Amino acid sequence: MAQPFKLLDSVFLSSRRHRQNALHPLLGPLLTDCISRLYSSYRRPGTSPDDTPRWNINFNFEKGVNEVKKQFGLLKKEFMNHLKGPEGCTLEEFIWKQTRVVWEFRSQKDLDEWVVSSDAEIGGKSEAYLKLSKNNQTALLYGNLSTEVPRDGETEYSGYCAMRAKLLQGAFGRKKYYDWSNFNSLYLRVRGDGRPWMVNIYTDPYYSHQKDDLYNYFMFTRGGPYWQEVKIPFSKFFLSSRGRIQDIQHYLWLDKISTFGLTLGDKADGPFQLEIDFIGLLRDRAHTEEFAYELYKKS
């Protein structure tokens, strides 16, 4: 079980290294036909400075105006939902709600909210894909896991596949977070092939040195043709950083959830598949545990 923790850093953080620098949501539509290649100061002998490629930028004000209207529309929607109540619900509905479906998979638009990754990003040979099932009512995460380590002289561990929800964005590119403080358990309906999965929750870091912190717990699938309802209390999630379980634990802050993901890294080469109906939240009034692990005081 030690290897999945070492691979978590690659799963959730490698996307940062490969992420391109995006333009501001208002400037992006204005700048079209923009050459994205980078050029060094080196020039081949015999070429003049005038032969150096330059940026070609065209301004499209019509697209910019349409984007501004779109962003103000999103801002108006957020403001009206805020006036109505938490998350667009009335206060009474929000307080008495026992369950909530956060992600379901009924169309391609639902799949577009997720990012699928594997150790292929670091030179590995694992493959992972996400598609709708035959009845277009569930999502099927499938592929092939390979623990063969890339021969680059640096990578020591390999063999993971994962899916992760995209970050929430509000109007004008503002960061948004999930507020799960009204619930105490994670609720999933899945159908697997018997492999164990790592459930990962990433929160907004309070300090900059906490940017690599993750909360993890295990999900064991039974396999076979029957659906499985998985209920994981948030009190069971433990803190890890860069793939290592931390000695000083802290309970999960549920008011600023950044993203959620599933990781497979059980060191078993071969095909895998996980069918997901929905991922939601549950308020289990019978569960009163606040945190399952010892809390050490800092000296």
XYZ file of C-alpha atoms in Angstrom:
299
model
C 0.000 0.000 0.000
C 3.021 2.303 0.196
C 3.306 2.764 -3.542
C -0.077 4.482 -4.092
C 0.951 7.262 -1.708
C 4.210 7.823 -3.584
C 2.241 8.083 -6.813
C -0.300 10.611 -5.521
C 2.157 13.442 -6.064
C 2.386 12.537 -9.749
C -1.384 12.151 -10.117
C -2.530 15.453 -8.705
C 0.513 17.642 -9.154
C 1.918 16.634 -12.530
C -0.962 18.478 -14.157
C 0.504 21.671 -12.746
C 3.779 21.104 -14.552
C 2.024 20.404 -17.838
C -0.620 23.100 -17.463
C -0.370 25.887 -20.009
C -0.578 29.513 -18.980
C -4.112 30.529 -19.812
C -5.107 34.057 -20.768
C -7.495 36.134 -18.725
C -11.122 35.219 -19.553
C -11.693 38.741 -20.913
C -8.464 38.985 -22.893
C -8.638 35.530 -24.439
C -11.462 36.250 -26.923
C -9.837 39.563 -27.876
C -6.559 37.980 -28.921
C -7.026 35.646 -31.883
C -4.573 34.065 -34.327
C -1.844 34.502 -31.721
C 1.333 32.523 -32.346
C 2.069 30.466 -29.233
C 5.570 29.312 -30.132
C 8.563 30.578 -28.192
C 11.765 31.659 -29.904
C 15.256 31.954 -28.507
C 17.691 34.768 -29.139
C 19.909 32.498 -31.236
C 20.005 33.220 -35.000
C 21.557 30.984 -37.589
C 24.550 32.450 -39.442
C 23.524 34.385 -42.520
C 20.110 35.456 -41.264
C 19.245 39.032 -40.467
C 17.377 40.259 -37.396
C 14.385 41.024 -39.620
C 13.946 37.287 -40.273
C 13.116 36.633 -36.614
C 9.494 35.428 -36.279
C 7.218 37.906 -34.507
C 3.896 37.743 -32.729
C 0.872 38.222 -34.951
C -2.018 39.524 -32.868
C -5.470 40.391 -34.137
C -8.030 42.067 -31.905
C -11.608 40.841 -32.145
C -13.766 43.254 -30.152
C -17.008 41.469 -31.001
C -15.868 38.293 -29.264
C -14.588 40.356 -26.354
C -17.948 42.101 -25.899
C -19.801 38.783 -26.051
C -17.469 37.329 -23.434
C -18.044 40.325 -21.150
C -21.806 39.844 -21.474
C -21.400 36.153 -20.660
C -19.330 36.857 -17.549
C -21.803 39.460 -16.290
C -24.587 36.925 -16.869
C -22.749 34.400 -14.704
C -22.184 37.057 -12.059
C -25.913 37.911 -12.049
C -26.804 34.230 -11.678
C -24.418 33.835 -8.739
C -25.855 36.956 -7.091
C -29.458 35.775 -7.474
C -28.585 32.336 -6.070
C -26.885 34.035 -3.133
C -30.017 36.072 -2.416
C -32.221 33.000 -2.644
C -30.146 31.000 -0.184
C -27.067 28.742 0.123
C -26.247 27.172 -3.251
C -29.468 28.477 -4.750
C -31.667 26.628 -2.223
C -33.862 28.110 0.435
C -32.445 28.021 3.947
C -35.003 25.415 5.037
C -34.181 23.136 2.100
C -30.465 23.503 2.742
C -30.764 22.611 6.435
C -33.013 19.569 6.016
C -31.405 18.128 2.900
C -30.040 14.654 3.704
C -28.352 13.787 0.411
C -26.940 15.627 -2.567
C -25.645 14.425 -5.923
C -22.525 16.404 -6.801
C -21.550 14.588 -10.001
C -23.633 12.342 -12.211
C -22.863 10.988 -15.657
C -25.700 11.302 -18.144
C -24.105 13.103 -21.090
C -20.804 14.064 -22.655
C -21.072 17.424 -20.894
C -20.856 15.614 -17.551
C -17.706 13.796 -18.684
C -16.119 17.085 -19.759
C -16.003 18.127 -16.100
C -13.313 15.506 -15.457
C -9.649 15.044 -16.343
C -8.229 11.540 -16.858
C -4.503 10.964 -16.346
C -2.003 8.132 -16.009
C 1.726 7.540 -15.625
C 2.022 8.110 -19.381
C 2.584 11.758 -18.386
C 5.913 10.755 -16.821
C 6.841 8.204 -19.487
C 4.922 5.190 -18.158
C 2.856 2.745 -20.184
C -0.472 2.796 -18.338
C -3.592 3.856 -20.211
C -6.857 5.281 -18.889
C -10.046 6.340 -20.681
C -13.418 7.716 -19.623
C -16.601 7.282 -21.646
C -20.349 6.911 -21.264
C -21.728 3.406 -20.860
C -23.982 1.794 -23.451
C -27.178 3.166 -21.877
C -25.695 6.695 -21.457
C -26.621 6.640 -17.767
C -23.234 5.935 -16.179
C -19.546 6.618 -16.746
C -17.016 3.890 -17.474
C -13.406 4.442 -16.434
C -11.283 1.728 -18.013
C -7.789 1.052 -19.290
C -4.658 -0.920 -18.577
C -2.284 -0.554 -15.623
C 1.438 -1.095 -16.123
C 4.041 -0.840 -13.373
C 6.979 -0.750 -15.790
C 9.232 2.119 -14.725
C 10.365 4.545 -17.441
C 14.051 4.203 -18.294
C 14.886 7.845 -17.702
C 17.227 7.345 -14.761
C 15.068 9.510 -12.472
C 11.642 7.908 -12.038
C 11.538 5.269 -9.292
C 7.849 4.331 -9.222
C 5.199 3.979 -11.878
C 1.808 2.427 -12.393
C -1.189 4.654 -11.743
C -4.369 5.783 -13.467
C -6.692 8.466 -12.170
C -9.617 10.747 -12.824
C -10.029 14.181 -11.249
C -12.789 16.773 -11.298
C -11.915 20.102 -12.868
C -11.631 23.153 -10.648
C -14.705 25.307 -10.209
C -14.649 28.770 -11.733
C -17.032 31.636 -11.165
C -17.612 34.792 -13.156
C -14.486 36.557 -14.456
C -12.333 33.497 -13.703
C -12.764 33.631 -9.933
C -11.974 30.541 -7.870
C -14.950 28.736 -6.407
C -15.098 25.906 -3.917
C -17.492 23.166 -2.897
C -19.098 23.610 0.516
C -19.788 20.171 2.000
C -20.001 21.286 5.624
C -23.683 20.319 5.815
C -22.807 16.618 5.282
C -20.581 14.109 7.056
C -20.115 11.284 4.527
C -19.185 10.702 0.918
C -21.694 8.607 -1.007
C -20.863 6.772 -4.253
C -22.629 4.167 -6.357
C -20.089 2.185 -8.346
C -19.516 -1.186 -9.971
C -15.897 -2.300 -10.059
C -13.773 -5.335 -10.840
C -12.440 -6.036 -7.356
C -9.550 -3.573 -7.392
C -8.945 -1.117 -4.531
C -9.118 2.593 -5.354
C -7.781 5.619 -3.545
C -10.325 8.401 -2.942
C -8.664 11.821 -2.923
C -10.035 15.169 -1.716
C -8.061 18.354 -2.278
C -8.878 21.437 -0.202
C -7.904 25.073 -0.545
C -4.608 25.476 1.346
C -4.552 28.015 4.150
C -0.779 28.484 3.822
C 1.368 28.267 0.703
C 3.412 25.356 2.059
C 0.192 23.301 2.288
C -0.413 23.333 -1.462
C 0.609 19.663 -1.762
C -1.725 18.415 0.982
C -4.295 15.761 0.109
C -6.910 13.872 2.107
C -7.161 10.179 1.211
C -9.092 7.048 1.984
C -9.622 3.649 0.347
C -12.549 2.321 -1.641
C -12.620 -1.457 -2.070
C -14.762 -2.698 -4.938
C -16.317 -6.164 -4.755
C -16.367 -7.025 -8.436
C -19.112 -8.954 -10.134
C -22.269 -7.725 -11.881
C -23.902 -6.029 -8.880
C -23.841 -2.351 -7.995
C -22.156 -1.268 -4.792
C -23.123 1.706 -2.626
C -20.068 3.099 -0.870
C -20.400 5.379 2.166
C -17.179 6.895 3.507
C -17.375 9.250 6.513
C -15.240 12.340 6.125
C -13.783 11.625 9.564
C -11.918 8.634 8.038
C -9.905 10.704 5.553
C -6.265 11.105 6.568
C -3.831 13.818 5.586
C -0.918 13.204 3.220
C 1.552 15.503 1.507
C 3.494 14.669 -1.651
C 2.462 11.042 -1.268
C 3.515 10.645 2.380
C 1.130 10.194 5.314
C 1.677 13.014 7.788
C 2.504 12.373 11.450
C 0.497 15.423 12.486
C -3.037 14.829 11.282
C -5.831 17.367 10.898
C -9.504 16.866 10.176
C -10.837 17.701 6.742
C -12.112 21.245 6.236
C -15.364 20.762 4.358
C -16.201 24.386 3.575
C -13.501 24.810 0.906
C -13.250 21.638 -1.156
C -11.223 22.329 -4.282
C -11.485 19.076 -6.222
C -12.106 15.336 -5.936
C -10.493 12.345 -7.588
C -10.041 8.577 -7.780
C -6.667 6.859 -8.204
C -5.744 3.263 -9.032
C -2.235 2.143 -8.083
C -2.420 -1.361 -6.632
C 0.728 -2.656 -8.412
C -1.310 -5.264 -10.339
C -0.576 -5.145 -14.053
C -3.510 -5.679 -16.349
C -6.846 -4.240 -17.476
C -9.243 -2.495 -15.108
C -12.666 -0.906 -15.214
C -14.830 1.095 -12.847
C -18.407 2.056 -13.672
C -19.749 5.087 -11.794
C -23.404 6.013 -11.432
C -23.032 9.113 -9.271
C -20.823 10.749 -6.649
C -22.681 12.495 -3.881
C -22.910 13.460 -0.228
C -24.809 12.039 2.718
C -25.701 13.280 6.168
C -25.677 10.216 8.387
C -27.158 11.244 11.747
C -26.036 7.935 13.290
C -22.385 8.788 12.625
C -21.066 11.002 15.430
C -17.308 10.506 15.067
C -15.441 13.777 14.545
C -12.029 12.395 13.557
C -10.728 8.830 13.486
C -7.058 9.564 14.154
C -5.023 10.946 17.026
C -4.357 14.666 16.998
C -0.921 15.656 18.276
C -0.277 19.082 19.682
C 2.567 20.998 18.097
C 5.385 21.691 20.582
